[in-house]
């Protein structure tokens, strides 16, 4: 996607300066003739008390936290103004803060949440001739403090509690004293630095901000979205197609064709460069890159660009929910893109040490949850202990249909929870024990085992883990939500090697030997590895800078939209 990449390539995914920090505010020094704002400490305190007499409702305070922050800034016996100079005009810091609020959309936030237009007008009024009204100065100062602190909090923590939309995030509660941070930043003349430190320090976040800057004007200009008719029969390269012209225009707009690409001469035949552009588009949207215009590809092409803008905004919101990610390495799985990345020390350009395809939980009934945990050990040649839900829903019905089902699948009935549990005969009494919950079913280690030859364990309340699989053909499909909630990895050998990279005795040869040994073997990691299971339908791909979009397979985007609308 060359046009969009040209925008993103101005900065590395990890090292670039945030797009929104490039905006500058021209300082307008106060007029030399303008008189000072002559007010006593008592008059200033009285003006602020009157302004805040209704519990800060008139200022727009929404929560008790915001009211406490205003108390911290203005509640003393001799409160000071923070945003005006001695003449009552907005200070340089105030002008910068007003500009950030007005530019909140560049971070995927809503300027209306921060009264950006109203505060901007107030700043303009104070810059007029004459001595400003004390009440107007007090209102401007307190309102700017309130809304900048809200902006800081939203920028750092997000606007919605992830638990309210079904994410099982165990991030620690934030203990920032934003009001104290504001006082310190103003005193040290480092408001810009403080703001920058509150942005998520992630390559992906900065890449998404740059992508949003590229897509937003496209969304505004997309007054007449592409409306290709869904073909009754897929259109293959070389076939007649009446909408080649509009399709070419859309692909060039999105950068899937170069900006200088010449328009096709034959606008009634689907071939040539347009096919290559469709393949590039398909790769960025999680589709089979075969160049065929089928139902899924046409549906993705018809998505209005303002919807793509919204996907980018929602992705930015979710990244604000993440706790601090370990600098010595972590794994990240993006569920709707069916992809895993691993980083050791994150390089300046954000390129991962490795990546691979994964299979995640089925939509609707066995979704993979979202959380952050630590991987602590691996198990080579694991048993698969069949969960009760699968036993009741799948295994017991299969045993009824086929008495040899357990034997054919290397399964056995056992009494007890450990690997040393005693096998029980699969007779009438054994099956009765299964139905009553006294016994359980497990699958023996080996090539038929549903977990493959290695299991990656990060203890969690959902009993979710990563593992290999004998069903490797499923990795060839573009959409891969097939599991019961756990994560199947495409290359368990590479993942095991990487997990054990700090334990030099675990060479590739030893990993392979353990996977093909004669018994289960648990290996504790000398350094636990952070694991992030997350959900983004828009991503700037690490290392390439290409903007990828995914279907909202679990409906999390819709839930977040509703939560943002009803705050």
XYZ file of C-alpha atoms in Angstrom:
567
model
C 0.000 0.000 0.000
C 2.484 2.494 -1.289
C 0.629 5.765 -0.702
C -0.143 5.046 2.927
C 3.286 3.533 3.497
C 4.826 6.765 2.233
C 3.093 8.499 5.118
C 4.108 5.854 7.660
C 7.687 5.502 6.478
C 8.642 8.945 7.740
C 9.238 7.281 11.108
C 10.078 3.828 12.391
C 7.334 1.936 14.179
C 9.176 2.178 17.477
C 11.344 5.258 17.165
C 9.175 7.831 15.398
C 7.954 10.973 17.052
C 4.203 10.976 17.479
C 2.356 12.673 14.641
C 0.372 14.868 16.988
C 3.493 16.338 18.599
C 4.551 17.878 15.306
C 1.917 20.583 15.593
C 3.409 23.842 16.830
C 1.688 26.758 18.449
C 3.053 30.175 17.641
C 3.661 32.150 20.789
C 1.958 35.520 20.817
C 3.686 37.629 23.459
C 1.433 39.878 25.469
C 1.343 43.477 24.407
C 3.894 45.637 26.192
C 1.178 48.224 26.809
C -1.311 45.824 28.268
C -1.804 46.397 32.027
C -1.368 43.652 34.581
C -4.351 41.823 35.998
C -4.537 43.535 39.372
C -6.292 41.068 41.708
C -5.563 40.076 45.273
C -5.250 36.493 46.461
C -8.588 36.899 48.231
C -10.310 38.088 45.048
C -8.823 35.216 43.052
C -9.921 32.683 45.676
C -13.431 34.191 45.781
C -13.754 34.015 41.985
C -12.732 30.361 41.970
C -15.040 29.503 44.882
C -17.982 31.096 43.104
C -17.117 29.288 39.886
C -16.945 25.935 41.671
C -19.914 26.463 43.977
C -22.081 23.906 42.136
C -19.585 21.083 42.616
C -17.814 21.851 39.342
C -20.863 20.863 37.304
C -20.763 24.097 35.327
C -17.141 23.419 34.439
C -18.109 19.997 33.092
C -16.605 17.748 35.778
C -17.959 14.227 35.322
C -16.545 12.200 38.187
C -15.450 12.454 41.801
C -11.877 11.897 40.603
C -12.065 15.032 38.463
C -13.505 17.042 41.353
C -10.715 15.902 43.651
C -8.163 16.930 41.031
C -9.674 20.412 40.872
C -9.623 20.559 44.673
C -5.927 19.733 44.565
C -5.261 22.549 42.103
C -7.663 25.231 43.349
C -8.904 24.224 46.792
C -6.316 25.890 49.044
C -6.737 29.157 50.905
C -4.758 31.094 48.279
C -5.216 29.211 44.982
C -3.189 30.336 41.990
C -4.018 30.507 38.321
C -1.979 28.058 36.244
C -2.620 29.069 32.639
C -2.478 32.881 32.403
C 0.320 35.431 32.655
C 0.371 38.594 34.707
C -1.895 40.382 32.201
C -4.551 37.668 32.262
C -3.680 36.374 28.800
C -3.187 32.637 28.121
C 0.419 31.610 28.686
C 2.515 29.756 26.143
C 1.805 26.536 28.042
C -1.917 27.288 27.804
C -1.685 27.788 24.058
C 0.054 24.439 23.722
C -2.547 22.722 25.896
C -5.425 24.267 23.915
C -3.810 23.029 20.702
C -3.524 19.463 22.068
C -7.194 19.398 23.014
C -8.166 20.695 19.576
C -5.988 18.003 17.975
C -7.280 15.133 20.146
C -8.701 13.406 17.060
C -5.147 12.685 15.902
C -4.891 10.280 18.877
C -8.264 8.721 18.094
C -9.936 10.781 20.842
C -12.897 13.179 20.556
C -12.111 16.910 20.953
C -15.673 17.452 22.213
C -14.828 15.374 25.304
C -12.353 18.103 26.237
C -14.483 21.173 25.380
C -11.796 22.021 22.841
C -13.842 24.507 20.813
C -15.228 26.291 23.882
C -11.810 26.580 25.542
C -10.287 27.771 22.281
C -12.878 30.554 22.032
C -12.249 31.497 25.656
C -8.525 31.722 24.995
C -9.198 33.979 22.032
C -11.392 36.247 24.113
C -8.725 36.633 26.791
C -6.204 37.654 24.146
C -8.324 40.650 23.156
C -7.572 44.203 24.134
C -8.072 45.485 27.643
C -8.004 43.851 31.058
C -9.993 40.600 31.002
C -12.838 39.918 33.382
C -11.680 38.070 36.502
C -14.550 35.587 36.316
C -13.654 34.785 32.681
C -10.013 34.218 33.634
C -11.017 31.905 36.482
C -13.355 29.918 34.243
C -10.737 29.570 31.509
C -8.022 28.510 33.936
C -10.079 25.910 35.810
C -11.720 24.578 32.651
C -8.393 24.117 30.900
C -7.002 22.288 33.947
C -10.040 20.015 34.143
C -10.043 19.119 30.470
C -6.300 18.730 30.054
C -6.262 16.339 33.012
C -9.132 14.400 31.423
C -7.201 14.323 28.149
C -4.119 13.051 29.965
C -6.062 10.334 31.730
C -7.832 9.213 28.544
C -4.582 9.276 26.592
C -2.839 7.147 29.203
C -5.560 4.778 30.436
C -8.321 4.914 27.809
C -11.897 6.098 28.157
C -13.550 2.733 28.854
C -12.761 0.145 31.528
C -11.776 -2.976 29.556
C -13.601 -5.181 32.043
C -16.834 -3.397 31.110
C -16.576 -4.766 27.558
C -15.637 -8.340 28.443
C -11.834 -8.130 28.462
C -10.274 -10.076 31.328
C -7.510 -7.557 31.899
C -5.572 -7.810 35.136
C -3.675 -4.572 34.669
C -2.802 -2.897 37.986
C -4.779 0.167 38.959
C -3.057 3.339 37.833
C -1.699 5.393 40.709
C -0.794 8.574 38.841
C -1.518 11.837 40.619
C -2.306 13.734 37.452
C -2.882 17.051 39.265
C 0.554 16.835 40.902
C 2.074 15.908 37.548
C 0.489 18.999 36.012
C 1.865 21.325 38.694
C 5.336 19.831 38.328
C 5.261 19.987 34.524
C 4.203 23.633 34.519
C 6.829 24.547 37.105
C 9.560 22.821 35.095
C 8.291 24.138 31.752
C 7.979 20.592 30.400
C 4.301 20.208 29.635
C 5.093 18.662 26.246
C 7.411 16.090 27.781
C 4.849 15.126 30.396
C 2.202 14.661 27.723
C 4.514 12.519 25.620
C 5.313 10.284 28.605
C 1.611 9.505 29.056
C 1.185 8.141 25.531
C 1.468 4.353 25.262
C 5.194 3.764 24.584
C 4.492 1.238 21.839
C 5.686 1.096 18.262
C 2.249 -0.146 17.263
C 0.528 2.834 18.898
C 2.693 5.339 17.030
C 2.193 3.448 13.798
C -1.575 3.524 14.240
C -1.511 7.277 14.930
C 0.341 7.758 11.638
C -2.094 5.434 9.843
C -5.032 7.369 11.272
C -3.546 10.605 9.934
C -3.377 8.983 6.490
C -6.848 7.412 6.539
C -8.860 10.244 8.110
C -8.781 12.531 5.033
C -9.647 9.519 2.878
C -12.687 8.862 5.063
C -13.804 12.494 4.818
C -13.366 12.493 1.040
C -15.166 9.165 0.626
C -18.585 10.811 0.241
C -19.628 8.153 -2.268
C -18.229 4.834 -0.999
C -17.400 2.102 -3.447
C -20.446 -0.101 -4.056
C -19.329 -3.016 -6.152
C -22.123 -5.480 -6.792
C -21.521 -8.809 -5.079
C -20.981 -11.206 -7.987
C -23.136 -14.309 -8.255
C -20.055 -16.085 -9.586
C -16.557 -15.096 -8.460
C -14.716 -12.955 -11.004
C -11.376 -14.510 -11.872
C -8.450 -12.770 -13.592
C -9.121 -12.403 -17.307
C -12.908 -12.441 -16.892
C -15.262 -9.636 -18.019
C -15.963 -7.076 -15.269
C -17.768 -3.787 -15.741
C -16.413 -1.975 -12.659
C -12.685 -2.124 -13.454
C -12.466 1.686 -13.467
C -13.921 2.312 -9.980
C -11.965 -0.668 -8.623
C -8.722 0.733 -10.036
C -9.437 4.137 -8.467
C -10.066 2.598 -5.037
C -6.916 0.459 -5.139
C -4.790 3.443 -6.123
C -6.375 5.608 -3.420
C -5.531 3.005 -0.760
C -1.990 2.494 -2.022
C -2.537 -1.082 -3.163
C -1.584 0.262 -6.586
C 1.105 2.945 -7.002
C -0.117 6.522 -7.274
C 1.539 6.768 -10.687
C -0.057 3.580 -12.015
C -1.648 4.265 -15.411
C -5.376 3.694 -15.729
C -6.276 0.450 -17.501
C -6.995 0.787 -21.194
C -9.526 -2.048 -21.191
C -12.046 -1.154 -18.473
C -14.271 -4.140 -19.190
C -11.765 -6.925 -18.466
C -10.384 -7.759 -15.044
C -6.672 -8.364 -15.601
C -3.181 -6.916 -15.381
C -2.170 -4.471 -12.682
C -5.663 -4.331 -11.197
C -5.422 -8.030 -10.298
C -2.083 -7.430 -8.558
C -3.637 -4.527 -6.672
C -6.482 -6.759 -5.511
C -3.971 -9.333 -4.269
C -2.210 -6.638 -2.242
C -5.572 -5.525 -0.837
C -6.465 -9.117 0.053
C -3.188 -9.597 1.941
C -3.920 -6.505 4.030
C -7.447 -7.666 4.873
C -6.827 -11.261 5.923
C -8.135 -12.747 2.682
C -6.714 -15.407 0.394
C -4.433 -13.407 -1.983
C -5.618 -15.171 -5.121
C -6.801 -12.093 -7.033
C -10.318 -13.523 -7.316
C -13.208 -11.119 -6.731
C -15.410 -13.279 -4.526
C -18.017 -12.381 -1.945
C -15.557 -11.712 0.916
C -13.177 -9.602 -1.170
C -15.969 -7.470 -2.628
C -17.472 -6.987 0.845
C -14.102 -5.768 2.163
C -13.657 -3.414 -0.812
C -17.108 -1.942 -0.152
C -16.394 -1.072 3.498
C -16.664 2.741 3.773
C -13.352 4.368 4.620
C -14.809 6.202 7.603
C -15.434 2.738 9.076
C -11.739 1.940 8.593
C -10.969 5.199 10.414
C -13.154 4.025 13.290
C -11.323 0.687 13.430
C -8.048 2.571 13.821
C -9.538 4.696 16.619
C -10.824 1.633 18.467
C -7.433 -0.051 18.146
C -5.757 2.984 19.716
C -8.256 2.897 22.596
C -7.464 -0.760 23.321
C -3.716 -0.196 23.303
C -4.175 2.302 26.144
C -5.504 -0.547 28.305
C -2.268 -2.520 28.241
C -0.095 -2.655 31.352
C 3.605 -2.004 31.106
C 5.122 -4.525 28.697
C 8.381 -6.098 29.749
C 11.481 -4.729 28.088
C 13.216 -8.122 28.141
C 10.694 -9.713 25.809
C 7.072 -10.684 25.392
C 4.698 -12.613 23.142
C 1.610 -11.031 21.610
C -1.302 -12.773 19.895
C -3.736 -10.635 17.916
C -6.830 -12.802 17.971
C -8.831 -11.509 14.958
C -5.721 -11.539 12.739
C -4.740 -15.070 13.834
C -1.130 -13.998 14.334
C 1.552 -14.349 17.017
C 4.636 -12.157 17.351
C 7.588 -12.510 19.689
C 10.026 -9.822 20.792
C 13.193 -10.128 22.828
C 14.728 -6.710 23.157
C 12.502 -4.607 20.916
C 14.613 -2.999 18.156
C 14.128 0.640 17.109
C 12.062 -0.302 14.047
C 9.783 -2.613 16.053
C 10.528 -5.716 13.993
C 9.699 -8.888 15.981
C 12.169 -11.681 16.483
C 9.668 -14.033 14.845
C 6.016 -14.350 13.934
C 3.707 -17.179 12.998
C 0.113 -18.068 12.255
C -2.159 -19.246 15.047
C -5.604 -20.814 15.385
C -7.921 -19.243 17.988
C -11.283 -20.011 19.586
C -14.446 -20.268 17.567
C -16.628 -17.199 17.346
C -19.897 -17.275 19.319
C -19.258 -20.236 21.616
C -15.569 -20.834 22.479
C -13.882 -17.459 22.044
C -10.270 -16.987 23.099
C -10.275 -14.517 26.016
C -8.241 -11.318 26.220
C -5.738 -11.010 29.087
C -2.074 -10.581 30.022
C -0.206 -13.318 31.907
C 3.272 -14.869 32.192
C 4.412 -18.089 30.576
C 6.220 -20.156 33.188
C 6.861 -23.611 31.749
C 6.621 -25.926 28.744
C 5.515 -29.542 28.624
C 6.955 -31.757 25.908
C 4.792 -34.718 24.874
C 1.856 -33.568 27.015
C -1.268 -35.437 27.918
C -4.444 -33.728 26.775
C -6.856 -33.687 29.682
C -10.218 -33.406 27.950
C -12.283 -30.564 29.506
C -15.681 -31.495 30.941
C -17.481 -29.359 28.360
C -15.831 -31.253 25.494
C -16.361 -34.573 27.270
C -20.098 -33.950 27.581
C -20.629 -32.288 24.217
C -18.343 -34.349 21.975
C -16.560 -37.345 23.506
C -19.455 -39.096 25.272
C -21.765 -38.809 22.204
C -18.911 -40.129 20.020
C -18.380 -43.084 22.402
C -22.083 -43.903 22.156
C -21.882 -43.980 18.365
C -18.538 -45.776 18.218
C -17.421 -48.067 21.099
C -13.845 -47.954 19.730
C -13.675 -44.133 19.694
C -11.301 -43.893 22.668
C -8.944 -46.564 21.404
C -8.794 -45.110 17.882
C -7.892 -41.674 19.265
C -5.297 -42.834 21.831
C -7.620 -41.818 24.672
C -8.212 -43.462 28.008
C -10.417 -43.128 31.088
C -8.503 -42.358 34.284
C -9.244 -41.865 37.963
C -7.359 -38.899 39.433
C -5.988 -35.564 38.291
C -2.230 -36.140 37.893
C -0.285 -37.618 34.993
C 0.156 -40.712 37.199
C -3.625 -41.219 37.396
C -4.808 -44.835 37.255
C -6.362 -45.968 33.931
C -9.914 -47.333 34.148
C -11.510 -49.802 31.748
C -13.823 -48.249 29.162
C -16.679 -50.500 30.196
C -20.154 -49.738 31.469
C -18.871 -48.816 34.936
C -16.139 -46.597 33.475
C -18.579 -44.718 31.252
C -20.953 -44.281 34.195
C -18.063 -42.805 36.192
C -17.417 -40.359 33.367
C -21.025 -39.205 33.305
C -21.040 -38.785 37.090
C -17.757 -36.842 37.127
C -15.801 -39.456 39.085
C -13.484 -40.202 36.148
C -12.064 -38.181 33.305
C -10.723 -38.759 29.791
C -7.233 -37.906 28.644
C -5.397 -38.381 25.372
C -2.010 -40.048 25.536
C 1.129 -38.243 24.271
C 1.986 -38.850 20.661
C 1.343 -37.778 17.068
C -2.471 -38.010 17.438
C -2.541 -35.835 20.552
C -4.669 -32.725 20.027
C -2.008 -30.594 21.724
C 0.700 -31.734 19.355
C 4.090 -32.430 20.893
C 4.500 -29.381 23.156
C 2.260 -27.312 25.413
C 3.111 -23.743 26.477
C 1.667 -22.932 29.906
C 0.846 -19.476 31.302
C -1.415 -20.096 34.339
C -4.731 -18.253 34.136
C -8.312 -18.508 35.333
C -9.549 -19.422 31.842
C -7.370 -22.571 31.505
C -6.108 -21.254 28.146
C -2.674 -22.179 26.825
C -0.732 -22.473 23.566
C 0.103 -25.778 21.945
C 0.976 -27.557 18.736
C -1.539 -29.529 16.694
C -1.650 -32.497 14.324
C -4.198 -30.626 12.171
C -1.604 -28.459 10.402
C -3.652 -28.090 7.215
C -5.922 -25.569 8.965
C -3.085 -23.029 9.006
C -3.525 -22.683 5.247
C -6.929 -21.052 5.686
C -7.190 -17.258 5.919
C -9.766 -17.346 8.731
C -8.661 -19.567 11.594
C -11.120 -19.564 14.503
C -11.442 -23.330 14.980
C -10.319 -24.112 18.537
C -12.142 -24.502 21.846
C -10.431 -21.343 23.134
C -6.785 -22.341 23.379
C -4.220 -21.154 20.830
C -2.683 -23.563 18.351
C 0.682 -22.410 16.999
C 1.979 -23.026 13.502
C 5.613 -23.719 14.438
C 5.878 -25.129 17.973
C 9.550 -26.005 17.490
C 10.504 -22.389 16.757
C 8.386 -21.136 19.634
C 9.931 -23.652 22.058
C 13.439 -22.692 20.929
C 12.676 -19.022 21.455
C 11.115 -19.587 24.867
C 14.236 -21.492 25.969
C 16.737 -19.087 24.391
C 18.181 -18.149 27.805
C 18.781 -21.801 28.674
C 21.652 -22.748 26.322
C 21.468 -26.438 27.161
C 18.172 -26.494 25.247
C 19.455 -26.673 21.687
C 17.144 -27.304 18.733
C 18.282 -30.924 18.734
C 17.347 -31.342 22.380
C 13.962 -29.688 21.807
C 13.230 -32.121 18.971
C 14.413 -35.055 21.070
C 12.092 -34.028 23.922
C 9.168 -33.694 21.516
C 9.810 -37.202 20.279
C 10.720 -38.791 23.617
C 8.844 -41.557 25.410
C 7.203 -39.598 28.240
C 5.955 -36.118 29.202
C 8.668 -33.681 30.282
C 8.003 -30.367 32.015
C 10.648 -27.636 31.642
C 10.516 -24.556 33.853
C 11.558 -21.267 32.255
C 14.361 -19.566 34.141
C 12.792 -16.242 33.139
C 8.998 -16.101 32.738
C 7.815 -14.483 29.506
C 4.930 -12.025 29.366
C 2.063 -13.183 27.132
C -0.448 -10.694 25.720
C -3.638 -12.083 24.204
C -5.251 -9.108 22.537
C -7.866 -8.010 20.032
C -7.222 -5.389 17.349
C -9.046 -5.218 14.018
C -6.571 -2.633 12.716
C -2.798 -3.020 12.962
C 0.287 -1.478 11.422
C 2.234 -4.662 10.838
C 5.499 -4.833 12.801
C 8.495 -4.520 10.527
C 6.619 -3.696 7.299
C 4.518 -0.612 8.063
C 1.556 -1.977 6.084
C -1.879 -1.208 7.538
C -3.926 -4.399 7.948
C -7.598 -4.714 8.827
C -9.516 -7.735 10.133
C -13.149 -8.727 10.544
C -14.651 -8.180 13.996
C -15.086 -11.927 14.504
C -16.115 -11.726 18.174
C -18.106 -8.470 18.013
C -15.717 -6.665 20.379
C -15.626 -3.567 18.160
C -19.407 -3.255 18.353
C -19.344 -3.583 22.143
C -16.635 -0.948 22.483
C -18.570 1.399 20.181
C -21.631 1.096 22.429
C -19.562 1.627 25.570
C -18.036 4.802 24.144
C -21.440 6.102 23.093
C -23.035 5.539 26.505
C -20.281 6.887 28.774
